[in-house]
Coordinates of C-alpha atoms and ligand atoms in Angstrom, one line a residue:
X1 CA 15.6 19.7 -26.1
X2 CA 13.2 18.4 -23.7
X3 CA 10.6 16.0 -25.8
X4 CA 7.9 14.7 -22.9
X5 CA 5.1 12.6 -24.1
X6 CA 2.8 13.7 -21.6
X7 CA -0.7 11.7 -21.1
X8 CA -3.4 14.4 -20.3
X9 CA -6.7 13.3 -19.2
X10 CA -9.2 15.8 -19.1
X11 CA -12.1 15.8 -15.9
X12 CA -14.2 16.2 -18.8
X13 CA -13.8 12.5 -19.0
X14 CA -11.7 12.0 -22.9
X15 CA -8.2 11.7 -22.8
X16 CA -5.6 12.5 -25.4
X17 CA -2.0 12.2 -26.1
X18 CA 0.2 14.6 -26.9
X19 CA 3.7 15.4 -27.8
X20 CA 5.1 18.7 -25.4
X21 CA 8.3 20.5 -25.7
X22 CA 6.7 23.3 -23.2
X23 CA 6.8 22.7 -19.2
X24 CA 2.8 22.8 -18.1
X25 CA 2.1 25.4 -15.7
X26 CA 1.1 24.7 -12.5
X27 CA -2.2 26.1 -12.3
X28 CA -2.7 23.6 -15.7
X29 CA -1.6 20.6 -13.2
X30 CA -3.2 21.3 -10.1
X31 CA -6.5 22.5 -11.9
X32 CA -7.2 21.0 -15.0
X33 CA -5.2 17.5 -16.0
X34 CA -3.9 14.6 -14.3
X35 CA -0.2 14.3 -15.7
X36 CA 0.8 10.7 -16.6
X37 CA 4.5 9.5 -17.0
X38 CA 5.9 6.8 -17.6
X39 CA 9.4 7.3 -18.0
X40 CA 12.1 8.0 -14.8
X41 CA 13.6 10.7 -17.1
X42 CA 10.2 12.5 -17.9
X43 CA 9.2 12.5 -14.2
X44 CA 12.9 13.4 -13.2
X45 CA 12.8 16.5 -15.6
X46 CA 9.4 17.7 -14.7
X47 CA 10.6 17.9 -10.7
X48 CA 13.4 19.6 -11.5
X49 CA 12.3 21.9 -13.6
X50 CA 8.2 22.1 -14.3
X51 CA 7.2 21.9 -10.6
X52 CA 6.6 24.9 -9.1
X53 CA 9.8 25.8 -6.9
X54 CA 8.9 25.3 -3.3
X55 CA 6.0 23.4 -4.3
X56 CA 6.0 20.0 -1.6
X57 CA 5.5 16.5 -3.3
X58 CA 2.6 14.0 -1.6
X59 CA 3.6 10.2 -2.9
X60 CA 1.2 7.7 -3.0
X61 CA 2.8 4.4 -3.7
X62 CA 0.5 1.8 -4.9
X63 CA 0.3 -1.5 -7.1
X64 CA -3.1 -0.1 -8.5
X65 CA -6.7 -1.9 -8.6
X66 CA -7.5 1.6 -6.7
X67 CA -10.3 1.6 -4.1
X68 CA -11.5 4.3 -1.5
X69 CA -8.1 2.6 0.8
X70 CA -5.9 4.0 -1.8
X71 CA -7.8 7.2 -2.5
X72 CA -7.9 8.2 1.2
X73 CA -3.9 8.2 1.0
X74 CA -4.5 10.4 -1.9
X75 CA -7.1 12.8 -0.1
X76 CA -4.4 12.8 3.3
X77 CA -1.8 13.8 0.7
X78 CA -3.9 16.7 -1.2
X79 CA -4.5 18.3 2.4
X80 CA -0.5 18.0 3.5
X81 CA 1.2 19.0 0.3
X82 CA 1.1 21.1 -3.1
X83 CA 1.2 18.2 -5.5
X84 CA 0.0 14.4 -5.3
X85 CA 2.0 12.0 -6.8
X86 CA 0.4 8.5 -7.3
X87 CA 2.1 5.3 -9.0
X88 CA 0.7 2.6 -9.9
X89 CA 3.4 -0.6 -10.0
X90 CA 3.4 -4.6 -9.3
X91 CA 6.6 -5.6 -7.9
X92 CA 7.4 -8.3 -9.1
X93 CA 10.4 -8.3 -6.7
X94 CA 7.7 -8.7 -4.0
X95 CA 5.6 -11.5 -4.8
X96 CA 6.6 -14.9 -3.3
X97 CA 3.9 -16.1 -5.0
X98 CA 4.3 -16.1 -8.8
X99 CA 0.4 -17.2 -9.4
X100 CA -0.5 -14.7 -6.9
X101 CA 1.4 -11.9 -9.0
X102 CA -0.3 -13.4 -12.4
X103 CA -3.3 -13.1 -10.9
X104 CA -2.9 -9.4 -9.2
X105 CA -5.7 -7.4 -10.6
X106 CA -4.4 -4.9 -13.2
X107 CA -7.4 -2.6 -14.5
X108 CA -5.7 0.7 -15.5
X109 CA -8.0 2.4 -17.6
X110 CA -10.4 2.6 -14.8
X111 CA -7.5 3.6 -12.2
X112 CA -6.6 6.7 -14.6
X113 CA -10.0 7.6 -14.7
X114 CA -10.3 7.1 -10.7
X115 CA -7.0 9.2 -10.5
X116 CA -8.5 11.4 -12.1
X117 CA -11.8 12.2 -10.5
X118 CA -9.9 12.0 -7.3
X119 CA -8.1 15.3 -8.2
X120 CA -3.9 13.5 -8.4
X121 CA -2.2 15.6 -10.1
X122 CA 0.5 13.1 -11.6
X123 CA 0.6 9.2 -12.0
X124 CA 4.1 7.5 -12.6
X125 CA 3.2 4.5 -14.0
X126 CA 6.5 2.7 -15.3
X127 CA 7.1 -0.4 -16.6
X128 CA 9.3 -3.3 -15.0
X129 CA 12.1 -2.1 -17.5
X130 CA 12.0 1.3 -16.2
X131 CA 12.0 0.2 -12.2
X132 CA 14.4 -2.8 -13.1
X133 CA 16.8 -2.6 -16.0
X134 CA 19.0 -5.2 -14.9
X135 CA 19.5 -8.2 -13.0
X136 CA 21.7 -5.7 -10.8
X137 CA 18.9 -3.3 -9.8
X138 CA 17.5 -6.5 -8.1
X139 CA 20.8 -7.3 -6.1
X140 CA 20.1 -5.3 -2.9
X141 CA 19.8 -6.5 0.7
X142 CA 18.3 -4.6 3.7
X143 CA 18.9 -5.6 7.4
X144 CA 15.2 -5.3 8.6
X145 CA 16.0 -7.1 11.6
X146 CA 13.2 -8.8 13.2
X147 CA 10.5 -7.5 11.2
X148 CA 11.8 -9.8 8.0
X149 CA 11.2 -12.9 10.5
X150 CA 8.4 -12.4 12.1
X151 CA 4.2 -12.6 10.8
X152 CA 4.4 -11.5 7.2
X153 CA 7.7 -11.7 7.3
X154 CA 7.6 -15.4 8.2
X155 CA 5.1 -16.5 6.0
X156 CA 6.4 -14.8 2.8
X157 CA 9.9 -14.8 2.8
X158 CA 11.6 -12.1 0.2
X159 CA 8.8 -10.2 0.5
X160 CA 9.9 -7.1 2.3
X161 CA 13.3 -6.9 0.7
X162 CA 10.8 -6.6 -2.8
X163 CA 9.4 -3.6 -1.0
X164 CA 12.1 -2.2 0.3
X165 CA 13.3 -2.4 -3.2
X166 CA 10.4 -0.9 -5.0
X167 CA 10.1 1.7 -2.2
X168 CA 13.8 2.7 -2.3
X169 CA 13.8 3.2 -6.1
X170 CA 10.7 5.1 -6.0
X171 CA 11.6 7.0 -3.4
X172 CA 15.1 8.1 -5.3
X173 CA 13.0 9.3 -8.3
X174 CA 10.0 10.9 -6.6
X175 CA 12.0 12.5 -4.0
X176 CA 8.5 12.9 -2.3
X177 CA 8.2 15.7 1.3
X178 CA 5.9 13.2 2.2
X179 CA 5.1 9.5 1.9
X180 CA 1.5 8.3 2.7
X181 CA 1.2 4.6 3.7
X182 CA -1.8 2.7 4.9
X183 CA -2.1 1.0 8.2
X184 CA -4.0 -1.8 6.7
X185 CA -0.5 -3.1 5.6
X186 CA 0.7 -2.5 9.5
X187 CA 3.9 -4.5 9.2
X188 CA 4.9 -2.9 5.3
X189 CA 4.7 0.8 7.6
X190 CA 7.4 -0.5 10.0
X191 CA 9.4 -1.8 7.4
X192 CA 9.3 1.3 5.2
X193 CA 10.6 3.5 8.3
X194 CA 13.2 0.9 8.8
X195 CA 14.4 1.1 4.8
X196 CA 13.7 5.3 5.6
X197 CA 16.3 5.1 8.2
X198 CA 18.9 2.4 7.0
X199 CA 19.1 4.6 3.2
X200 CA 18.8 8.1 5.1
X201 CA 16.1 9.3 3.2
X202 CA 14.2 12.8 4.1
X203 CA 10.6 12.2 3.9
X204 CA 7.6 12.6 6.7
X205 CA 6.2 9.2 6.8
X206 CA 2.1 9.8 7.1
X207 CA 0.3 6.4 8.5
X208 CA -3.2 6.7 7.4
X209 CA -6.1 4.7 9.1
X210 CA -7.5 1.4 7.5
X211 CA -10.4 2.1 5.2
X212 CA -13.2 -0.6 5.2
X213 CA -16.9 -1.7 3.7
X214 CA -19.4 -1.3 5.7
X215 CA -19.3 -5.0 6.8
X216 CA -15.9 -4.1 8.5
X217 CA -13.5 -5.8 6.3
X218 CA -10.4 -3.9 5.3
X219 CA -10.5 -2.8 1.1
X220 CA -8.4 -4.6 -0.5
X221 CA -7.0 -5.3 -4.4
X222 CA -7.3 -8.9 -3.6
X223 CA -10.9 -8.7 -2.5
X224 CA -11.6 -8.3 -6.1
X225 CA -11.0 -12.1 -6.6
X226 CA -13.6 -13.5 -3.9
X227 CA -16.2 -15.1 -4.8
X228 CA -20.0 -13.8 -3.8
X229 CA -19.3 -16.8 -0.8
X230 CA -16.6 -15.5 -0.2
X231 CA -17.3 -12.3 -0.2
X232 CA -19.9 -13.1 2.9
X233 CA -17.7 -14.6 4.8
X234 CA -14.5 -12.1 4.4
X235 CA -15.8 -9.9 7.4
X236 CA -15.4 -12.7 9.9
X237 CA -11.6 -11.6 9.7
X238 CA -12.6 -8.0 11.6
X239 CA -15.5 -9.2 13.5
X240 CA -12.6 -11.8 14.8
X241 CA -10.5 -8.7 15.7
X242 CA -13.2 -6.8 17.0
X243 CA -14.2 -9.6 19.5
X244 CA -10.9 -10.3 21.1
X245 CA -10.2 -6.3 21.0
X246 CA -13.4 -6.3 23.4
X247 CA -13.2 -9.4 25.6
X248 CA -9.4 -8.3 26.7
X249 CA -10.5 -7.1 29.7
X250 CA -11.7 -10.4 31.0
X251 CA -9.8 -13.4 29.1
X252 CA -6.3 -14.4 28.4
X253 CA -5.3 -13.5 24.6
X254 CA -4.2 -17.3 24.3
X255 CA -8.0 -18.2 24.8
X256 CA -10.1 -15.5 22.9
X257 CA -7.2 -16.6 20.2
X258 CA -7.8 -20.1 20.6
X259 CA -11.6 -19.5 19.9
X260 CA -11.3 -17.2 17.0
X261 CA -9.4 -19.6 15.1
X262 CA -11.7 -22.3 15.2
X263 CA -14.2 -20.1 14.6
X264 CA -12.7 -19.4 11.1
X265 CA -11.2 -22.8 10.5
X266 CA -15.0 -24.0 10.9
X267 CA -16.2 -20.8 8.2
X268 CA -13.6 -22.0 5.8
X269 CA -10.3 -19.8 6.7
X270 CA -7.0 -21.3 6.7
X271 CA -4.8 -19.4 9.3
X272 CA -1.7 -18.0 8.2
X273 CA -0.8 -16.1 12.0
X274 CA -3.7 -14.7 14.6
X275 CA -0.8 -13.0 17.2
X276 CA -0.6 -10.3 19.5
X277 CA 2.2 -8.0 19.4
X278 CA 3.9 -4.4 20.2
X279 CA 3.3 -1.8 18.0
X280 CA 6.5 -0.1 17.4
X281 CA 8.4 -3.5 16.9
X282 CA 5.7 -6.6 16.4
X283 CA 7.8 -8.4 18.9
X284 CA 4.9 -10.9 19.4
X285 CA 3.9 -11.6 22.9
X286 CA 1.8 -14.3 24.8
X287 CA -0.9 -11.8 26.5
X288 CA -2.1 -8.6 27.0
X289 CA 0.2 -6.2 28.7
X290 CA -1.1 -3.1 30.2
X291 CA -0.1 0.5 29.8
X292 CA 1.5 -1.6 26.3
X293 CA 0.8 0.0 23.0
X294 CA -0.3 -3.6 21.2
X295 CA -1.7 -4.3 17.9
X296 CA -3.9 -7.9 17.0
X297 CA -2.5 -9.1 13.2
X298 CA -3.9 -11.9 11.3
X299 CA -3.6 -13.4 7.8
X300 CA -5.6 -16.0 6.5
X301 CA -6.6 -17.5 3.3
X302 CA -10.2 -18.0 1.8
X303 CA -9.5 -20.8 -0.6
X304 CA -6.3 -19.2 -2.7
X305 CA -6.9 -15.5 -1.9
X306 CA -4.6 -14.6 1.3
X307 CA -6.3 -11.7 3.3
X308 CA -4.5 -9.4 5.9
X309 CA -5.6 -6.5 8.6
X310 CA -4.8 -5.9 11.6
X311 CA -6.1 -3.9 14.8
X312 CA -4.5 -1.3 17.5
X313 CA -5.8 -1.9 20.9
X314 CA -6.9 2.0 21.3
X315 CA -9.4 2.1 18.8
X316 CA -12.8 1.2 17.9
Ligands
AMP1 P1 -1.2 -1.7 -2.4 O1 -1.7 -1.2 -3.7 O2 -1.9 -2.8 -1.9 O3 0.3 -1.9 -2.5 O4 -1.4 -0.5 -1.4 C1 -0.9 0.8 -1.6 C2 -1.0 1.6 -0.3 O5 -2.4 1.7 0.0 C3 -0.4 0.9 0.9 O6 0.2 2.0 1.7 C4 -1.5 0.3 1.6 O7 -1.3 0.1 3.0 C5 -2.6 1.3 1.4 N1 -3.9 0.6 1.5 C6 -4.3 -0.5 0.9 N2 -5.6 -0.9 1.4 C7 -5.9 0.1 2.3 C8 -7.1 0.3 3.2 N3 -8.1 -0.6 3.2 N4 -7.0 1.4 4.0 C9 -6.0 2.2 4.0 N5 -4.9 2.1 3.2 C10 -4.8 1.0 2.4

């Protein structure tokens, strides 16, 4: 006997619990209530047997704190598949940082109702037991090549084998048609199609643009922990960007580089990486190449919050 404890949450805005032994139809799901689950099994049983046959899966992986970033991976996956899978998980596995993962914003309640209004039609939310239930789930190494030693790589060592991790296991339950990842995490995309390869997984990778406020810096969890200084001075990251995107034509990358960092340095950044690199590898190079697809990456710090984003030379 199948005994789900399914979360619904009505878009009339109450939610209430209840215990199931039926399958919801789909026309309940994709119409009416946001599914939560919480359990590998539950999630496991519904795909095999409450989903809709050929019905495709969307999956948004996240570590919640939801903002429009997220939700436009959500909105990409309603418009490329039948269902929309969200979950909402901090990897512990991927934090090099332990105050940095204490501090990792965690507001569910308002996520769910986010979720919600958004139109997902299931959230996995699992616990760490669930994702990791033993020190051997955690024992897994990927050969990522030069992506693990270069930019984010470099400056947070372990990191992408904690996504690769996460992702992997996620992936195996989900079993997803389609994975939606944002750009704004430009390195984390490479890496992900790397794990895609190494584990042989079948999914269409979808890289959605970077969604920003209207001051040009990149949504982010962490921008919840700024200060209202801070918070002023954030946008000097993409305005940094932005200026060295559109002096290329007429200065070396060493110098508009040179200038953007002190530049920072002087509004109170502390520079993780400024570089230049190729998009399909981030093999850093020295200057601009033409007829080269580049991207510009930077990672800085405003006092203890450590902000990323990154820019492709074709755009903007
Ligand atoms: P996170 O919750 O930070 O792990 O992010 C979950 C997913 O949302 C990742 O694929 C991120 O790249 C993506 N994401 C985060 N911020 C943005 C943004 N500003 N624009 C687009 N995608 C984003």
């Amino acid at each position: 006997m199948v005994n789900w404890l399914f979360v619904f949450y009505r878009r009339q805005s109450y939610h209430f619990f209840r215990l199931c032994n039926a399958k919801p139809t789909a026309t309940i799901i994709l119409n009416v209530i946001m599914i939560i689950f919480k359990r590998i099994a539950d999630i496991q049983k519904w795909l095999q047997i409450g989903k809709p046959g050929k019905a495709t899966v969307g999956f948004v992986p996240t570590m919640g704190a939801l903002h429009e970033g997220h939700l436009s991976l959500l909105q990409q996956s309603k418009k490329q598949a039948d269902i929309s899978i969200v979950s909402i998980f901090i990897n512990p596995a991927q934090f090099d940082n332990k105050s940095d993962l204490e501090k990792y914003p965690s507001p569910v309640a308002k996520d769910i109702k986010l979720l919600e209004e958004n139109g997902c039609d299931i959230l996995f939310l699992p616990s760490e037991n669930e994702i990791y239930p033993d020190e051997k789930s955690k024992q897994k190494h990927y050969d990522l090549g030069n992506l693990e030693i270069v930019l984010e790589g470099k400056f947070r060592p372990g990191h992408f084998q904690g996504v690769c991790l996460v992702v992997e296991r996620l992936l195996t339950i989900i079993t997803p048609d389609f994975l939606f990842l944002g750009r704004k995490d430009f390195q984390q995309c490479l890496v992900i199609k790397r794990l895609i390869s190494l584990i042989k997984f079948e999914t269409d990778i979808v890289v959605c643009p970077i969604i920003r406020e209207q001051s040009g810096l990149a949504m982010s969890s962490r921008n919840q922990r700024l200060n209202e200084e801070q918070r002023e001075i954030a946008p000097e990251l993409f305005r940094a960007l932005k200026e060295i995107k559109e002096n290329r034509d007429h200065n070396q990358f060493s110098i508009l580089r040179k200038n953007a960092i002190k530049k920072l340095e002087h509004k109170g950044f502390k520079i993780d990486y400024l570089e230049l690199a190729k998009e399909k590898d981030l093999q850093t190079v020295s200057e601009f190449i033409p007829g080269q697809k580049l991207v510009i990456l930077i990672a800085a710090f405003l006092q203890n919050v450590r902000l990323i984003d990154n820019m492709i030379l074709s755009e903007y």
